mmCIF file of C-alpha atoms in Angstrom:
data_model
loop_
_atom_site.group_PDB
_atom_site.id
_atom_site.type_symbol
_atom_site.label_atom_id
_atom_site.label_comp_id
_atom_site.label_asym_id
_atom_site.label_seq_id
_atom_site.Cartn_x
_atom_site.Cartn_y
_atom_site.Cartn_z
ATOM 1 C CA GLN S 1 3.210 -5.267 -17.976
ATOM 2 C CA LYS S 2 2.903 -4.478 -14.338
ATOM 3 C CA GLU S 3 5.089 -6.473 -12.064
ATOM 4 C CA VAL S 4 2.102 -7.678 -10.005
ATOM 5 C CA GLU S 5 -1.312 -8.214 -11.616
ATOM 6 C CA GLN S 6 -4.500 -8.549 -9.660
ATOM 7 C CA ASP S 7 -8.056 -8.664 -10.726
ATOM 8 C CA PRO S 8 -9.775 -5.541 -9.441
ATOM 9 C CA GLY S 9 -13.250 -7.213 -9.044
ATOM 10 C CA PRO S 10 -15.529 -6.429 -7.537
ATOM 11 C CA LEU S 11 -16.174 -9.850 -6.114
ATOM 12 C CA SER S 12 -19.496 -10.430 -4.407
ATOM 13 C CA VAL S 13 -20.123 -13.560 -2.363
ATOM 14 C CA PRO S 14 -22.741 -14.558 0.233
ATOM 15 C CA GLU S 15 -21.871 -14.842 3.859
ATOM 16 C CA GLY S 16 -20.155 -18.116 4.769
ATOM 17 C CA ALA S 17 -18.761 -18.697 1.304
ATOM 18 C CA ILE S 18 -15.026 -19.494 0.687
ATOM 19 C CA VAL S 19 -13.290 -16.648 -1.074
ATOM 20 C CA SER S 20 -10.289 -16.999 -3.342
ATOM 21 C CA LEU S 21 -8.282 -13.975 -4.114
ATOM 22 C CA ASN S 22 -5.320 -14.145 -6.573
ATOM 23 C CA CYS S 23 -2.188 -12.410 -7.871
ATOM 24 C CA THR S 24 0.390 -13.167 -10.475
ATOM 25 C CA TYR S 25 3.901 -11.597 -10.476
ATOM 26 C CA SER S 26 6.512 -11.466 -13.092
ATOM 27 C CA ASN S 27 9.785 -11.107 -11.159
ATOM 28 C CA SER S 28 11.296 -14.396 -9.926
ATOM 29 C CA ALA S 29 13.405 -12.528 -7.586
ATOM 30 C CA PHE S 30 10.609 -11.762 -5.316
ATOM 31 C CA GLN S 31 10.857 -13.747 -2.108
ATOM 32 C CA TYR S 32 8.417 -12.261 0.500
ATOM 33 C CA PHE S 33 4.698 -12.041 -0.250
ATOM 34 C CA MET S 34 2.206 -10.251 1.703
ATOM 35 C CA TRP S 35 -1.628 -9.562 1.732
ATOM 36 C CA TYR S 36 -2.975 -6.256 2.954
ATOM 37 C CA ARG S 37 -6.710 -5.476 3.713
ATOM 38 C CA GLN S 38 -7.904 -1.949 3.214
ATOM 39 C CA TYR S 39 -11.345 -0.783 4.345
ATOM 40 C CA SER S 40 -12.984 2.029 2.655
ATOM 41 C CA ARG S 41 -11.292 5.371 3.383
ATOM 42 C CA LYS S 42 -8.649 3.733 5.565
ATOM 43 C CA GLY S 43 -4.905 2.935 5.091
ATOM 44 C CA PRO S 44 -3.963 -0.725 4.194
ATOM 45 C CA GLU S 45 -3.268 -3.030 7.103
ATOM 46 C CA LEU S 46 -1.099 -6.222 6.982
ATOM 47 C CA LEU S 47 -3.129 -9.361 7.018
ATOM 48 C CA MET S 48 -0.641 -12.121 6.024
ATOM 49 C CA TYR S 49 3.135 -12.361 5.602
ATOM 50 C CA THR S 50 4.856 -15.440 3.865
ATOM 51 C CA TYR S 51 8.381 -16.274 2.800
ATOM 52 C CA SER S 52 8.939 -18.274 -0.381
ATOM 53 C CA SER S 53 6.542 -20.976 -1.419
ATOM 54 C CA GLY S 54 4.131 -22.783 0.620
ATOM 55 C CA ASN S 55 1.056 -22.206 2.767
ATOM 56 C CA LYS S 56 0.399 -20.142 5.834
ATOM 57 C CA GLU S 57 -2.776 -20.267 7.948
ATOM 58 C CA ASP S 58 -4.162 -17.744 10.362
ATOM 59 C CA GLY S 59 -7.658 -18.349 11.562
ATOM 60 C CA ARG S 60 -10.110 -18.243 8.621
ATOM 61 C CA PHE S 61 -7.320 -16.937 6.353
ATOM 62 C CA THR S 62 -4.871 -19.088 4.278
ATOM 63 C CA ALA S 63 -2.135 -17.497 2.098
ATOM 64 C CA GLN S 64 -0.504 -19.635 -0.577
ATOM 65 C CA VAL S 65 2.351 -19.070 -2.687
ATOM 66 C CA ASP S 66 3.419 -20.977 -5.794
ATOM 67 C CA LYS S 67 6.799 -19.718 -7.010
ATOM 68 C CA SER S 68 6.978 -21.973 -9.883
ATOM 69 C CA SER S 69 4.042 -20.464 -11.336
ATOM 70 C CA LYS S 70 4.474 -17.019 -9.850
ATOM 71 C CA TYR S 71 0.994 -17.243 -8.246
ATOM 72 C CA ILE S 72 -0.195 -15.933 -4.981
ATOM 73 C CA SER S 73 -3.549 -16.762 -3.337
ATOM 74 C CA LEU S 74 -5.543 -15.734 -0.181
ATOM 75 C CA PHE S 75 -8.266 -17.850 0.881
ATOM 76 C CA ILE S 76 -10.961 -16.811 3.317
ATOM 77 C CA ARG S 77 -13.175 -19.421 4.915
ATOM 78 C CA ASP S 78 -16.613 -18.730 6.286
ATOM 79 C CA SER S 79 -16.568 -15.279 5.023
ATOM 80 C CA GLN S 80 -18.240 -12.533 7.051
ATOM 81 C CA PRO S 81 -19.654 -9.086 6.131
ATOM 82 C CA SER S 82 -16.826 -7.612 8.099
ATOM 83 C CA ASP S 83 -14.434 -9.068 5.490
ATOM 84 C CA SER S 84 -15.851 -6.623 2.883
ATOM 85 C CA ALA S 85 -12.776 -4.639 1.901
ATOM 86 C CA THR S 86 -10.181 -4.310 -0.834
ATOM 87 C CA TYR S 87 -7.429 -6.841 -0.591
ATOM 88 C CA LEU S 88 -3.972 -6.023 -2.035
ATOM 89 C CA CYS S 89 -1.241 -8.352 -2.579
ATOM 90 C CA ALA S 90 2.351 -7.206 -2.284
ATOM 91 C CA THR S 91 5.825 -8.656 -2.708
ATOM 92 C CA THR S 92 9.422 -7.683 -2.236
ATOM 93 C CA HIS S 93 12.925 -9.000 -2.968
ATOM 94 C CA SER S 94 14.049 -9.113 0.571
ATOM 95 C CA GLY S 95 12.764 -8.552 4.004
ATOM 96 C CA GLY S 96 15.609 -6.201 4.854
ATOM 97 C CA THR S 97 15.605 -2.585 5.768
ATOM 98 C CA ALA S 98 16.305 -1.602 2.183
ATOM 99 C CA SER S 99 13.356 -3.439 0.846
ATOM 100 C CA LYS S 100 10.423 -1.801 -0.892
ATOM 101 C CA LEU S 101 7.019 -3.360 -1.668
ATOM 102 C CA THR S 102 5.393 -3.749 -5.016
ATOM 103 C CA PHE S 103 1.589 -3.847 -4.726
ATOM 104 C CA GLY S 104 -1.204 -5.192 -6.973
ATOM 105 C CA THR S 105 -4.088 -2.910 -7.715
ATOM 106 C CA GLY S 106 -6.298 -4.600 -5.212
ATOM 107 C CA THR S 107 -9.490 -6.674 -5.429
ATOM 108 C CA ARG S 108 -12.593 -5.268 -3.910
ATOM 109 C CA LEU S 109 -14.659 -7.875 -1.888
ATOM 110 C CA GLN S 110 -18.232 -7.662 -0.900
ATOM 111 C CA VAL S 111 -19.702 -10.212 1.462
ATOM 112 C CA THR S 112 -23.431 -10.020 1.514
ATOM 113 C CA LEU S 113 -25.905 -11.203 4.189
ATOM 114 C CA ASP F 1 1.093 4.467 20.126
ATOM 115 C CA ALA F 2 -1.099 6.679 17.987
ATOM 116 C CA GLY F 3 0.171 4.995 14.776
ATOM 117 C CA VAL F 4 1.212 6.970 11.634
ATOM 118 C CA ILE F 5 -0.367 10.432 11.548
ATOM 119 C CA GLN F 6 -0.990 12.358 8.434
ATOM 120 C CA SER F 7 -2.332 15.797 7.790
ATOM 121 C CA PRO F 8 -4.404 17.093 6.311
ATOM 122 C CA ARG F 9 -6.985 14.304 5.841
ATOM 123 C CA HIS F 10 -8.526 16.210 3.005
ATOM 124 C CA GLU F 11 -7.159 18.823 0.744
ATOM 125 C CA VAL F 12 -8.943 20.682 -2.111
ATOM 126 C CA THR F 13 -6.951 23.094 -4.101
ATOM 127 C CA GLU F 14 -6.905 24.787 -7.400
ATOM 128 C CA MET F 15 -4.494 23.826 -10.144
ATOM 129 C CA GLY F 16 -1.239 25.660 -9.946
ATOM 130 C CA GLN F 17 -1.342 25.901 -6.090
ATOM 131 C CA GLU F 18 1.326 24.354 -3.863
ATOM 132 C CA VAL F 19 0.289 21.470 -1.731
ATOM 133 C CA THR F 20 2.067 20.207 1.228
ATOM 134 C CA LEU F 21 1.235 16.784 2.878
ATOM 135 C CA ARG F 22 2.577 15.965 6.292
ATOM 136 C CA CYS F 23 3.472 12.660 8.024
ATOM 137 C CA LYS F 24 4.548 11.733 11.529
ATOM 138 C CA PRO F 25 5.855 8.132 11.594
ATOM 139 C CA ILE F 26 5.511 5.722 14.455
ATOM 140 C CA SER F 27 8.172 6.537 17.156
ATOM 141 C CA GLY F 28 11.257 4.419 16.755
ATOM 142 C CA HIS F 29 10.510 3.416 13.240
ATOM 143 C CA ASN F 30 13.457 4.264 10.926
ATOM 144 C CA SER F 31 11.940 3.781 7.424
ATOM 145 C CA LEU F 32 9.227 6.053 5.963
ATOM 146 C CA PHE F 33 7.321 5.430 2.661
ATOM 147 C CA TRP F 34 5.110 7.868 0.600
ATOM 148 C CA TYR F 35 2.647 6.221 -1.659
ATOM 149 C CA ARG F 36 -0.079 7.409 -4.071
ATOM 150 C CA GLN F 37 -3.303 5.411 -4.601
ATOM 151 C CA THR F 38 -5.646 5.876 -7.538
ATOM 152 C CA MET F 39 -8.243 3.496 -9.011
ATOM 153 C CA MET F 40 -6.525 3.230 -12.239
ATOM 154 C CA ARG F 41 -2.962 2.648 -11.012
ATOM 155 C CA GLY F 42 -3.426 1.295 -7.482
ATOM 156 C CA LEU F 43 -0.926 1.911 -4.813
ATOM 157 C CA GLU F 44 2.276 3.351 -6.160
ATOM 158 C CA LEU F 45 5.567 3.923 -4.078
ATOM 159 C CA LEU F 46 6.723 7.501 -4.615
ATOM 160 C CA ILE F 47 9.814 7.694 -2.384
ATOM 161 C CA TYR F 48 11.164 6.016 0.681
ATOM 162 C CA PHE F 49 13.536 7.170 3.451
ATOM 163 C CA ASN F 50 15.847 5.125 5.758
ATOM 164 C CA ASN F 51 17.153 7.019 8.718
ATOM 165 C CA ASN F 52 15.971 10.234 7.342
ATOM 166 C CA VAL F 53 17.998 9.742 4.009
ATOM 167 C CA PRO F 54 16.114 9.232 0.689
ATOM 168 C CA ILE F 55 16.890 5.746 -0.570
ATOM 169 C CA ASP F 56 14.726 5.499 -3.658
ATOM 170 C CA ASP F 57 12.802 8.296 -5.353
ATOM 171 C CA SER F 58 12.376 6.667 -8.674
ATOM 172 C CA GLY F 59 8.670 6.583 -8.119
ATOM 173 C CA MET F 60 8.361 10.436 -7.957
ATOM 174 C CA PRO F 61 6.456 11.264 -11.119
ATOM 175 C CA GLU F 62 7.830 14.660 -11.969
ATOM 176 C CA ASP F 63 10.060 17.471 -10.667
ATOM 177 C CA ARG F 64 6.861 18.998 -9.392
ATOM 178 C CA PHE F 65 6.982 16.407 -6.581
ATOM 179 C CA SER F 66 9.587 16.816 -3.680
ATOM 180 C CA ALA F 67 9.778 15.063 -0.293
ATOM 181 C CA LYS F 68 11.886 15.845 2.741
ATOM 182 C CA MET F 69 12.530 14.159 6.071
ATOM 183 C CA PRO F 70 14.226 16.744 8.341
ATOM 184 C CA ASN F 71 14.086 14.537 11.379
ATOM 185 C CA ALA F 72 12.947 11.092 12.394
ATOM 186 C CA SER F 73 9.525 12.264 13.459
ATOM 187 C CA PHE F 74 8.417 14.342 10.456
ATOM 188 C CA SER F 75 8.206 14.177 6.662
ATOM 189 C CA THR F 76 6.595 16.306 4.064
ATOM 190 C CA LEU F 77 5.509 15.603 0.411
ATOM 191 C CA LYS F 78 5.143 18.752 -1.579
ATOM 192 C CA ILE F 79 3.606 19.234 -5.068
ATOM 193 C CA GLN F 80 4.355 22.584 -6.813
ATOM 194 C CA PRO F 81 2.546 23.464 -9.003
ATOM 195 C CA SER F 82 -0.293 20.984 -8.474
ATOM 196 C CA GLU F 83 -2.392 19.605 -11.399
ATOM 197 C CA PRO F 84 -5.774 17.937 -11.643
ATOM 198 C CA ARG F 85 -4.055 14.504 -12.379
ATOM 199 C CA ASP F 86 -2.410 14.638 -9.042
ATOM 200 C CA SER F 87 -5.822 14.014 -7.442
ATOM 201 C CA ALA F 88 -5.403 10.834 -5.464
ATOM 202 C CA VAL F 89 -5.049 9.501 -1.968
ATOM 203 C CA TYR F 90 -1.606 9.941 -0.581
ATOM 204 C CA PHE F 91 -0.433 7.456 2.091
ATOM 205 C CA CYS F 92 2.566 7.622 4.419
ATOM 206 C CA ALA F 93 3.806 4.319 6.051
ATOM 207 C CA SER F 94 6.500 3.574 8.473
ATOM 208 C CA ARG F 95 8.583 0.428 9.259
ATOM 209 C CA GLY F 96 10.857 -0.499 12.161
ATOM 210 C CA ASP F 97 14.462 -1.637 11.846
ATOM 211 C CA GLY F 98 15.098 -4.974 10.159
ATOM 212 C CA GLY F 99 12.231 -4.749 7.776
ATOM 213 C CA GLY F 100 8.794 -6.430 8.105
ATOM 214 C CA GLU F 101 5.521 -4.912 8.225
ATOM 215 C CA GLN F 102 4.801 -1.397 6.941
ATOM 216 C CA TYR F 103 2.231 0.506 9.049
ATOM 217 C CA PHE F 104 0.060 2.846 6.982
ATOM 218 C CA GLY F 105 -1.466 6.162 7.992
ATOM 219 C CA PRO F 106 -5.117 7.016 7.273
ATOM 220 C CA GLY F 107 -4.077 8.951 4.070
ATOM 221 C CA THR F 108 -4.672 12.462 2.620
ATOM 222 C CA ARG F 109 -7.304 12.645 -0.096
ATOM 223 C CA LEU F 110 -6.161 15.314 -2.400
ATOM 224 C CA THR F 111 -8.456 16.995 -5.067
ATOM 225 C CA VAL F 112 -7.042 19.405 -7.473
ATOM 226 C CA THR F 113 -9.607 21.264 -9.527
#
């Protein structure tokens, strides 16, 4: 079993829809949770960064972590065609220098006009 | 800053040939990561360095893979001999002191025929 599981999609939604992207993880030692966005033929870029359980909001994006169920979510409100990309969840044990990230395989999102 | 620089952007080679991928991290960053991305396995960490010292190479798939970081501004990932199953996109990422966000390069798309 992979440490981080993510549905690969693709997920296709109409412009303006609310998008829900999810990951599950198996290691209860994970403390830091991230969402990266990757456009086609580009490197991933950090979108959201959260510590432990709870919600974090940034504009149209909300990251949610439920450590009791080992479940990570990213919500996108009022989705736009420019949101079309692959979204990767990532997690790590600590935020320190020695930490390394474990990634999900990514969910490909397509927002249509 | 120019961001993380990788070269070449594309590499096509024949099975058995040596392949060298290059990375220049963001100036001042002291952690460097090499990843491999495929459709089947997603983004996998191969090796990472801190202050030019390899910290964790457990993700290096075989002895055919080797990585070096001779100084703070340059790293190489070498595959010798290359095999068709090495075909993937290889990303380099760097991170500043204290942990936090990893900044990814544009990747090298490797095709081994």
